[in-house]
Amino acid sequence: MHLRSAFLFFMTTANEIVDVVIVGAGFSGLYLLHRCRQLGLSARVWEAGAGVGGTWYWNRYPGARCDIESMQYSFEFDDGLQQEWNWSERYAPQPEILSYAEHVAERFELLSDIDFERPVTSACFDEKVNTWTLTCATGEVLTARYCIMATGCLSKPNWPKIEGYDAFKGTILHTALWPHESVELRGKRVAVIGTGSSGIQSIPRIAEVAEHMTVFQRTPNYSIPAQNRPLEPDEVADIKANYAQLRARAKTRSVGIEGRYNSGSVFEVSEAERQAEFERRWAEGGLTFTASFGDLMLSKEANDTLVAFVHGKIREIVEDPVIAAKLCPGNIIGGKRVCVDTDYYATYNRDNVELIDIRESPITAIVENGVQVGDTRHVADYIVVATGFDAMTGALNAIDIRGRGDQSLRDLWREGPRSYLGLAMAGFPNLFTVTGPGSPSVLSNMLLSIEQHVEWITDCIAYTTQQGHSTVEATESAEKDWWNHVQEAGQIGLKHSTDSWYLGANIEGKPRVFMPYLGGCPAYRKKCEEVVADGYAGFEFG
């Protein structure tokens, strides 16, 4: 029986419904819609923005670009798409990634099934007819047999709790909600709050045009030079000719990124050899810098050698030793996501850039003409808030999601999230999450993880329908066992030793729970395959 026919056969309501509703038109939502169509399922996408692209639609701040190499941060499900699209740089800038998302939507004719400017406010499961009903801020309602949350891991902006936002007479911008129209910062006084990834990427670009820029730093972050450059035609041709092998190798890597990995210890080589390797990696740039040796994220003593090297680089680049000291993080490298930059540290050598350490003197308030720190007022025309996201759970908790017995996902996650494989939650039939908490997600190449999740979810829906079932949901025992495993894996090595957004530490009052799966992409993929081979072990059908 064709899947669409099967759905119509099992429908128990006269109301018109779609088979699948997808929340979000980023890369997850686009591929989900394409896969649903291939399976003969009717699907509708509700997207809060006015266009496709997800995070790359919203994050348009100066200097925004991916920190994973372009040729790997792309879809592999269609070889024609791989071969026809040409990336211009090693690390693609935001406009180019957005153009790629738009190209995918147009190439596979997806736009006709996407409704834009539909921010979802609630999603409720009706046990009588086994359907999900979604409501958006416009008041419109959509009903479907299956609901897939493709809301993204980094999509709910984090606004720091500072008094006086409304008092400011200038313009306040958040890097995650950057205006689509041009923002003219040339000749302006700009205050930047936050030195995470978006701050580190935007600060050098803003400094090039601003009359004066004041950076407010609470916690310094490690940043490695991207060593970005244009891609050479011969290089691109070689990768395209061997794409299948590149993708296969990437899937054997813990983070899903192919590169140069060294399993040896920093203590198995001489000091001179160790420093030479660090220098080579620094010159290469990119996230695989922490893969210089195999024990850097397992041993504090090993990690200390890399910390000392990076601190030395910061002091070498930054001319003022007092500023350099403030820019040197005091924790391990790699506990937080390592940033990738272009000219970040060198920016502090500019005469028009000032660094304020708000650990020493916290921000008192935002006032009508700037930022108040103690008795000092830092005058600004623009305030750029670069404080990142309520990661992993923020976008899901922003929606009133209710499953069996009207139970609220937000309430169940009050002490921290729980999920089976980052895909489904007990008590929420026919609800799936793409790269949810409990999956490698943000610790991996997101495009690789998205494809794996999309294919797993749509295959599961196909199986459920073909077997004549109307519902599928994770069991409580499977969810509990998996989540315990996620927490155990999170204790391996050094990542848990640093307050980071992996733990929710950047959000006041958020439970400290290690949310992504640290066991690596190969182990996770194997577990998902075993679940399917065992008749979807850990799931129950109705």
Coordinates of C-alpha atoms in Angstrom, one line a residue:
M1 CA 0.0 0.0 0.0
H2 CA 1.3 3.5 -0.9
L3 CA 2.0 5.5 2.3
R4 CA -0.4 8.2 1.4
S5 CA -3.2 5.7 0.8
A6 CA -2.3 4.0 4.1
F7 CA -2.7 7.3 5.9
L8 CA -6.0 8.0 4.4
F9 CA -7.2 4.5 5.3
F10 CA -6.3 4.9 9.0
M11 CA -7.6 8.5 9.4
T12 CA -10.4 8.5 12.0
T13 CA -11.6 12.1 11.6
A14 CA -13.5 13.9 8.9
N15 CA -11.4 17.0 9.3
E16 CA -8.8 17.6 6.6
I17 CA -5.3 17.0 7.9
V18 CA -1.8 16.7 6.5
D19 CA 0.3 13.7 7.2
V20 CA 3.2 15.6 8.6
V21 CA 3.6 19.1 9.9
I22 CA 7.2 20.4 10.1
V23 CA 8.2 23.3 12.3
G24 CA 11.1 25.3 10.8
A25 CA 12.4 25.8 7.3
G26 CA 16.1 25.6 8.0
F27 CA 18.2 22.8 6.5
S28 CA 16.3 20.2 8.7
G29 CA 12.9 21.4 7.5
L30 CA 13.9 21.6 3.9
Y31 CA 15.2 18.0 3.8
L32 CA 12.3 16.7 5.8
L33 CA 9.8 18.2 3.3
H34 CA 11.7 16.6 0.4
R35 CA 11.9 13.2 2.1
C36 CA 8.2 13.3 3.0
R37 CA 7.3 14.0 -0.6
Q38 CA 9.5 11.1 -1.8
L39 CA 7.5 8.8 0.6
G40 CA 4.2 10.1 -0.7
L41 CA 3.3 11.9 2.5
S42 CA 1.5 15.2 2.5
A43 CA 3.6 17.7 4.5
R44 CA 3.4 21.4 5.5
V45 CA 6.1 23.5 6.9
W46 CA 5.5 26.4 9.3
E47 CA 8.3 28.9 9.5
A48 CA 8.6 31.9 11.8
G49 CA 10.7 33.9 9.4
A50 CA 9.9 35.3 6.0
G51 CA 12.3 33.0 4.2
V52 CA 14.1 29.7 4.3
G53 CA 17.5 29.1 5.9
G54 CA 16.9 28.9 9.7
T55 CA 19.9 30.2 11.6
W56 CA 21.4 31.5 8.4
Y57 CA 18.2 33.5 7.8
W58 CA 18.4 35.3 11.2
N59 CA 22.1 35.6 11.8
R60 CA 23.2 38.3 9.4
Y61 CA 25.6 40.2 11.6
P62 CA 28.9 41.5 10.1
G63 CA 31.4 38.6 9.7
A64 CA 28.9 35.8 10.2
R65 CA 30.1 32.6 8.6
C66 CA 30.2 28.9 9.3
D67 CA 33.0 27.4 11.4
I68 CA 32.9 24.1 9.5
E69 CA 34.5 24.0 6.0
S70 CA 32.0 24.7 3.2
M71 CA 32.7 21.6 1.3
Q72 CA 31.6 19.5 4.3
Y73 CA 28.9 21.8 5.6
S74 CA 26.5 20.8 2.8
F75 CA 24.0 18.1 1.9
E76 CA 25.2 14.8 0.5
F77 CA 21.7 13.2 -0.2
D78 CA 21.7 14.3 -3.8
D79 CA 24.9 14.0 -5.8
G80 CA 23.6 16.4 -8.5
L81 CA 23.3 19.1 -5.8
Q82 CA 26.8 18.4 -4.5
Q83 CA 28.3 18.6 -8.0
E84 CA 26.4 21.7 -9.2
W85 CA 26.9 24.0 -6.2
N86 CA 30.2 25.9 -6.0
W87 CA 31.4 27.3 -2.7
S88 CA 33.7 30.3 -3.0
E89 CA 35.6 30.2 0.3
R90 CA 37.0 27.6 2.7
Y91 CA 34.5 28.9 5.3
A92 CA 31.4 30.2 3.7
P93 CA 29.9 33.6 4.7
Q94 CA 26.3 33.8 5.8
P95 CA 25.0 35.3 2.5
E96 CA 26.4 32.4 0.6
I97 CA 25.0 29.8 3.0
L98 CA 21.6 31.5 2.8
S99 CA 21.8 31.4 -1.0
Y100 CA 22.6 27.7 -0.8
A101 CA 19.5 27.1 1.4
E102 CA 17.4 29.1 -1.1
H103 CA 18.9 27.1 -4.0
V104 CA 17.9 23.8 -2.3
A105 CA 14.3 25.1 -1.8
E106 CA 14.1 26.1 -5.4
R107 CA 15.8 23.1 -6.9
F108 CA 13.5 20.7 -5.2
E109 CA 10.4 22.9 -5.6
L110 CA 9.7 23.1 -1.9
L111 CA 8.4 26.6 -1.5
S112 CA 4.8 25.7 -2.3
D113 CA 4.5 23.7 0.9
I114 CA 6.1 26.2 3.2
D115 CA 4.1 28.9 5.1
F116 CA 6.2 31.8 6.2
E117 CA 5.7 34.1 9.1
R118 CA 4.0 31.4 11.1
P119 CA 5.7 31.4 14.6
V120 CA 4.2 28.3 16.4
T121 CA 2.9 29.0 19.8
S122 CA 1.4 25.6 20.8
A123 CA 1.3 22.0 19.7
C124 CA -1.2 19.7 21.3
F125 CA -1.8 15.9 20.9
D126 CA -5.4 14.7 20.6
E127 CA -5.5 11.2 22.0
K128 CA -9.0 10.5 20.6
V129 CA -8.0 10.8 17.0
N130 CA -4.2 10.6 17.3
T131 CA -3.4 13.9 15.7
W132 CA -1.3 17.0 16.5
T133 CA -2.9 20.4 16.3
L134 CA -0.6 23.4 16.0
T135 CA -1.5 27.0 16.5
C136 CA 0.7 29.9 15.4
A137 CA 0.8 33.6 16.5
T138 CA -1.5 34.6 13.6
G139 CA -4.3 32.4 15.1
E140 CA -4.1 29.9 12.3
V141 CA -4.4 26.2 13.1
L142 CA -2.9 23.2 11.4
T143 CA -3.6 19.5 12.2
A144 CA -1.4 16.6 11.3
R145 CA -0.8 13.0 12.1
Y146 CA 2.9 13.6 12.8
C147 CA 4.7 16.6 14.1
I148 CA 8.4 17.1 13.6
M149 CA 10.2 19.9 15.4
A150 CA 13.0 21.2 13.1
T151 CA 13.5 24.2 15.3
G152 CA 17.2 24.1 15.5
C153 CA 19.7 23.9 18.4
L154 CA 20.8 27.5 18.3
S155 CA 17.7 29.5 17.4
K156 CA 16.3 31.0 20.6
P157 CA 18.3 34.3 21.3
N158 CA 19.6 34.9 24.8
W159 CA 19.1 38.4 26.1
P160 CA 21.1 39.1 29.2
K161 CA 19.2 40.4 32.2
I162 CA 20.3 44.1 32.2
E163 CA 18.1 46.9 33.3
G164 CA 17.3 49.7 30.9
Y165 CA 16.9 48.3 27.4
D166 CA 13.9 50.6 26.9
A167 CA 15.8 53.6 28.1
F168 CA 18.4 53.6 25.3
K169 CA 17.8 56.3 22.7
G170 CA 20.0 54.6 20.1
T171 CA 19.6 51.3 18.4
I172 CA 19.9 47.9 20.1
L173 CA 20.7 44.9 17.9
H174 CA 21.0 41.2 18.7
T175 CA 23.4 39.2 16.5
A176 CA 20.8 36.4 16.2
L177 CA 18.1 38.9 15.1
W178 CA 20.1 41.1 12.8
P179 CA 18.0 43.4 10.6
H180 CA 17.6 42.4 6.9
E181 CA 18.1 45.9 5.8
S182 CA 21.6 47.5 5.8
V183 CA 22.9 48.7 9.2
E184 CA 25.2 51.6 8.8
L185 CA 27.8 51.5 11.6
R186 CA 30.4 53.6 9.8
G187 CA 31.5 56.5 12.0
K188 CA 29.3 55.4 14.9
R189 CA 30.1 54.6 18.5
V190 CA 29.3 50.9 19.0
A191 CA 29.1 48.9 22.3
V192 CA 29.3 45.1 21.9
I193 CA 28.2 42.9 24.8
G194 CA 29.5 39.4 24.6
T195 CA 32.6 37.6 23.2
G196 CA 31.2 34.3 22.2
S197 CA 31.3 33.1 18.6
S198 CA 29.1 35.8 17.2
G199 CA 31.0 38.5 19.1
I200 CA 34.4 37.1 18.0
Q201 CA 33.2 37.1 14.3
S202 CA 31.6 40.5 14.3
I203 CA 34.0 42.6 16.5
P204 CA 36.8 42.7 13.8
R205 CA 34.3 43.8 11.1
I206 CA 32.6 46.4 13.2
A207 CA 35.9 47.8 14.4
E208 CA 36.9 48.4 10.7
V209 CA 34.1 51.0 10.3
A210 CA 33.2 52.3 13.8
E211 CA 34.4 55.5 15.1
H212 CA 34.9 53.8 18.5
M213 CA 34.0 50.3 19.7
T214 CA 33.7 49.2 23.3
V215 CA 33.7 45.5 24.0
F216 CA 32.1 44.2 27.2
Q217 CA 33.6 40.9 28.1
R218 CA 32.5 38.7 30.9
T219 CA 34.3 35.5 30.1
P220 CA 37.1 35.3 27.4
N221 CA 36.8 32.5 24.9
Y222 CA 39.5 30.6 23.0
S223 CA 39.6 31.4 19.3
I224 CA 41.6 29.8 16.6
P225 CA 42.4 31.5 13.3
A226 CA 40.2 30.3 10.5
Q227 CA 42.9 30.9 7.9
N228 CA 40.0 31.5 5.6
R229 CA 40.8 31.8 1.9
P230 CA 39.2 31.4 -1.6
L231 CA 38.8 27.9 -2.8
E232 CA 40.9 27.0 -5.8
P233 CA 39.1 25.4 -8.8
D234 CA 41.4 22.4 -8.8
E235 CA 40.8 21.9 -5.1
V236 CA 37.1 22.0 -5.5
A237 CA 37.2 19.6 -8.5
D238 CA 39.3 17.1 -6.6
I239 CA 36.8 17.1 -3.6
K240 CA 33.8 16.7 -5.9
A241 CA 35.5 13.8 -7.7
N242 CA 36.0 12.1 -4.4
Y243 CA 33.0 13.3 -2.4
A244 CA 31.8 9.8 -1.6
Q245 CA 35.1 8.9 0.0
L246 CA 35.2 12.2 1.9
R247 CA 31.7 11.7 3.3
A248 CA 32.5 8.1 4.3
R249 CA 35.6 9.1 6.2
A250 CA 33.7 11.9 7.9
K251 CA 31.2 9.4 9.3
T252 CA 34.0 7.6 11.0
R253 CA 35.0 10.7 12.9
S254 CA 33.6 11.5 16.3
V255 CA 32.5 15.0 15.3
G256 CA 31.6 14.1 11.7
I257 CA 34.3 16.3 10.2
E258 CA 37.0 14.8 8.1
G259 CA 40.5 16.3 8.8
R260 CA 43.8 15.5 10.3
Y261 CA 43.4 13.6 13.6
N262 CA 46.3 12.4 15.8
S263 CA 45.5 9.7 18.4
G264 CA 48.9 10.0 20.1
S265 CA 49.7 11.7 23.4
V266 CA 51.3 15.1 23.8
F267 CA 53.7 13.3 26.2
E268 CA 54.9 10.8 23.6
V269 CA 56.8 13.5 21.8
S270 CA 59.5 16.0 22.7
E271 CA 58.6 19.6 23.7
A272 CA 60.0 20.8 20.4
E273 CA 57.9 18.3 18.4
R274 CA 54.8 19.2 20.4
Q275 CA 55.3 22.9 19.8
A276 CA 56.0 22.3 16.1
E277 CA 52.7 20.4 15.8
F278 CA 50.7 23.2 17.5
E279 CA 52.3 25.7 15.2
R280 CA 51.3 23.6 12.1
R281 CA 47.8 23.4 13.4
W282 CA 47.6 27.1 14.1
A283 CA 48.8 27.8 10.6
E284 CA 46.2 25.4 9.2
G285 CA 43.4 26.9 11.3
G286 CA 40.0 25.5 12.0
L287 CA 38.2 23.3 14.6
T288 CA 40.5 20.3 14.3
F289 CA 43.1 22.4 16.2
T290 CA 42.2 20.5 19.3
A291 CA 42.8 17.2 17.5
S292 CA 46.5 17.9 17.5
F293 CA 46.9 15.0 20.0
G294 CA 44.5 12.4 21.2
D295 CA 44.6 13.2 24.9
L296 CA 44.0 17.0 24.8
M297 CA 40.4 16.6 25.7
L298 CA 41.0 13.7 28.1
S299 CA 43.8 14.9 30.3
K300 CA 44.0 18.2 32.1
E301 CA 47.8 18.0 32.0
A302 CA 47.8 17.4 28.3
N303 CA 45.3 20.2 27.8
D304 CA 47.5 22.6 29.8
T305 CA 50.1 22.3 27.1
L306 CA 47.7 23.6 24.5
V307 CA 46.4 26.3 26.8
A308 CA 49.9 27.6 27.3
F309 CA 50.5 27.6 23.6
V310 CA 47.3 29.6 22.8
H311 CA 48.0 32.0 25.7
G312 CA 51.4 32.6 24.1
K313 CA 49.8 33.3 20.8
I314 CA 47.4 35.8 22.3
R315 CA 50.3 37.6 24.1
E316 CA 52.3 37.6 20.9
I317 CA 49.4 39.2 18.8
V318 CA 48.0 41.6 21.4
E319 CA 50.5 44.5 22.0
D320 CA 49.2 45.7 25.3
P321 CA 50.1 43.0 28.0
V322 CA 47.2 44.1 30.2
I323 CA 44.7 43.6 27.4
A324 CA 46.3 40.3 26.4
A325 CA 46.0 39.0 29.9
K326 CA 42.3 39.8 30.0
L327 CA 41.8 38.0 26.7
C328 CA 43.5 34.8 28.0
P329 CA 40.8 32.3 29.2
G330 CA 41.4 30.7 32.6
N331 CA 39.8 27.4 31.8
I332 CA 40.6 24.5 29.6
I333 CA 40.5 24.8 25.9
G334 CA 37.7 22.8 24.3
G335 CA 35.4 22.8 27.3
K336 CA 33.3 25.5 25.5
R337 CA 33.0 25.3 21.7
V338 CA 36.3 26.7 20.3
C339 CA 35.7 29.8 18.1
V340 CA 37.2 30.3 14.7
D341 CA 38.1 33.9 13.7
T342 CA 39.7 36.3 11.3
D343 CA 41.9 38.9 13.0
Y344 CA 40.0 38.8 16.3
Y345 CA 42.9 39.3 18.7
A346 CA 44.7 41.7 16.4
T347 CA 41.6 43.9 16.6
Y348 CA 42.5 44.9 20.1
N349 CA 45.6 46.7 18.8
R350 CA 43.4 49.3 17.1
D351 CA 43.2 52.7 18.6
N352 CA 39.4 52.8 18.3
V353 CA 38.8 49.6 20.3
E354 CA 38.4 49.4 24.1
L355 CA 38.0 46.2 26.2
I356 CA 35.9 46.3 29.4
D357 CA 36.2 43.3 31.8
I358 CA 32.7 43.1 33.4
R359 CA 33.8 40.4 35.8
E360 CA 35.8 43.1 37.5
S361 CA 33.1 45.8 37.1
P362 CA 29.6 44.4 36.0
I363 CA 27.3 46.4 33.8
T364 CA 25.0 48.4 36.0
A365 CA 22.4 49.3 33.4
I366 CA 21.8 50.4 29.9
V367 CA 21.1 54.1 29.9
E368 CA 19.7 56.6 27.4
N369 CA 23.1 57.2 25.7
G370 CA 25.1 54.1 26.4
V371 CA 26.2 51.4 28.9
Q372 CA 26.8 52.2 32.6
V373 CA 29.5 50.3 34.4
G374 CA 29.8 51.4 38.0
D375 CA 30.5 55.2 37.9
T376 CA 31.6 55.1 34.2
R377 CA 29.3 55.7 31.3
H378 CA 30.4 54.3 27.9
V379 CA 28.6 56.3 25.3
A380 CA 27.2 54.5 22.3
D381 CA 25.0 55.1 19.3
Y382 CA 24.5 51.3 18.8
I383 CA 24.5 48.4 21.3
V384 CA 25.2 45.0 19.8
V385 CA 24.1 42.1 22.0
A386 CA 26.2 39.1 21.1
T387 CA 25.2 36.8 24.0
G388 CA 24.2 33.7 21.9
F389 CA 21.3 31.4 22.5
D390 CA 19.3 29.4 24.9
A391 CA 20.8 26.4 23.3
M392 CA 19.3 22.9 22.6
T393 CA 16.0 23.3 24.5
G394 CA 15.2 27.0 24.2
A395 CA 13.3 26.8 20.9
L396 CA 11.3 23.8 22.1
N397 CA 10.4 25.3 25.5
A398 CA 9.2 28.4 23.7
I399 CA 6.3 26.4 22.3
D400 CA 3.6 25.0 24.5
I401 CA 4.0 21.3 23.6
R402 CA 1.5 19.0 25.2
G403 CA 1.3 15.2 24.8
R404 CA -0.7 12.4 26.4
G405 CA -2.9 13.5 29.3
D406 CA -2.2 17.2 28.4
Q407 CA 1.3 16.8 30.0
S408 CA 3.5 19.8 29.2
L409 CA 7.0 19.1 27.8
R410 CA 8.1 22.4 29.3
D411 CA 7.1 21.1 32.7
L412 CA 8.7 17.7 32.3
W413 CA 11.9 19.4 31.3
R414 CA 11.9 21.9 34.2
E415 CA 14.8 20.0 35.9
G416 CA 16.5 19.4 32.6
P417 CA 15.6 17.7 29.3
R418 CA 15.2 14.0 28.7
S419 CA 14.9 12.3 25.3
Y420 CA 15.4 9.0 23.6
L421 CA 18.2 9.4 21.1
G422 CA 17.4 13.1 20.8
L423 CA 14.6 12.0 18.5
A424 CA 11.5 11.4 20.7
M425 CA 10.1 11.7 24.2
A426 CA 8.0 9.3 26.2
G427 CA 4.4 10.5 26.4
F428 CA 4.5 12.4 23.2
P429 CA 3.3 10.1 20.4
N430 CA 4.1 10.9 16.8
L431 CA 6.3 13.8 17.8
F432 CA 9.9 13.9 16.7
T433 CA 12.8 16.3 17.2
V434 CA 15.7 16.8 14.8
T435 CA 19.1 16.9 16.6
G436 CA 17.4 17.2 19.9
P437 CA 19.1 16.9 23.4
G438 CA 20.7 13.5 23.7
S439 CA 22.1 13.4 20.2
P440 CA 25.5 14.6 18.9
S441 CA 24.0 17.7 17.3
V442 CA 26.1 20.7 18.3
L443 CA 29.2 18.5 18.9
S444 CA 29.1 17.4 15.3
N445 CA 28.9 18.6 11.7
M446 CA 25.3 19.7 11.9
L447 CA 24.5 19.0 8.2
L448 CA 25.7 15.4 8.7
S449 CA 23.6 14.9 11.8
I450 CA 20.6 16.6 10.2
E451 CA 20.6 14.2 7.3
Q452 CA 20.9 11.2 9.5
H453 CA 18.0 12.4 11.8
V454 CA 15.8 13.3 8.9
E455 CA 16.3 9.9 7.2
W456 CA 15.8 8.0 10.5
I457 CA 12.6 9.9 11.3
T458 CA 11.0 9.6 7.9
D459 CA 11.9 5.9 7.7
C460 CA 10.3 5.4 11.1
I461 CA 7.1 7.2 10.0
A462 CA 7.0 5.0 6.9
Y463 CA 7.5 1.8 9.0
T464 CA 4.8 2.8 11.4
T465 CA 2.3 3.4 8.6
Q466 CA 3.2 0.3 6.6
Q467 CA 2.8 -1.9 9.7
G468 CA -0.7 -0.5 10.2
H469 CA 0.0 1.5 13.4
S470 CA -1.4 4.9 14.1
T471 CA 1.1 6.0 16.8
V472 CA 4.7 5.5 17.7
E473 CA 6.4 6.9 20.8
A474 CA 9.5 6.3 23.0
T475 CA 9.1 4.1 26.1
E476 CA 9.9 5.6 29.5
S477 CA 12.5 2.9 30.2
A478 CA 14.3 3.4 26.9
E479 CA 14.3 7.2 27.5
K480 CA 15.6 6.8 31.0
D481 CA 18.3 4.4 30.0
W482 CA 19.5 6.5 27.1
W483 CA 19.5 9.7 29.1
N484 CA 21.5 8.1 31.8
H485 CA 24.0 7.0 29.2
V486 CA 24.1 10.6 27.8
Q487 CA 25.0 11.9 31.2
E488 CA 27.6 9.2 31.8
A489 CA 29.2 10.0 28.4
G490 CA 29.1 13.7 29.2
Q491 CA 31.5 13.0 32.1
I492 CA 34.1 11.5 29.9
G493 CA 37.1 13.8 29.4
L494 CA 37.1 17.5 30.2
K495 CA 34.0 19.1 28.6
H496 CA 31.9 18.8 31.7
S497 CA 34.5 20.7 33.7
T498 CA 33.7 24.0 32.1
D499 CA 30.5 26.1 32.5
S500 CA 29.2 26.2 28.9
W501 CA 25.9 26.4 27.0
Y502 CA 26.3 22.6 26.5
L503 CA 25.3 22.5 30.2
G504 CA 22.9 25.5 30.0
A505 CA 25.3 27.6 32.1
N506 CA 24.8 30.7 30.0
I507 CA 21.1 31.0 31.0
E508 CA 20.3 32.1 34.5
G509 CA 18.2 29.5 36.3
K510 CA 18.6 26.8 33.6
P511 CA 19.3 23.3 35.1
R512 CA 22.9 22.2 34.7
V513 CA 22.5 19.1 32.5
F514 CA 24.9 18.0 29.8
M515 CA 22.6 18.1 26.8
P516 CA 24.4 16.9 23.7
Y517 CA 25.7 13.3 23.3
L518 CA 29.5 13.1 23.8
G519 CA 29.8 9.5 22.7
G520 CA 30.5 10.5 19.1
C521 CA 28.7 10.3 15.8
P522 CA 29.8 6.7 14.9
A523 CA 28.6 5.2 18.2
Y524 CA 25.4 7.2 18.0
R525 CA 24.7 6.2 14.4
K526 CA 25.4 2.5 15.3
K527 CA 22.9 2.8 18.2
C528 CA 20.2 4.2 15.9
E529 CA 20.8 1.4 13.3
E530 CA 20.6 -1.2 16.1
V531 CA 17.3 0.2 17.3
V532 CA 15.8 -0.2 13.8
A533 CA 17.3 -3.7 13.3
D534 CA 15.6 -4.7 16.5
G535 CA 12.2 -3.7 15.4
Y536 CA 12.5 -0.1 16.7
A537 CA 13.6 -1.2 20.1
G538 CA 12.6 1.4 22.8
F539 CA 9.6 2.5 20.9
E540 CA 6.0 1.3 21.3
F541 CA 3.3 1.4 18.6
G542 CA -0.4 2.0 19.0

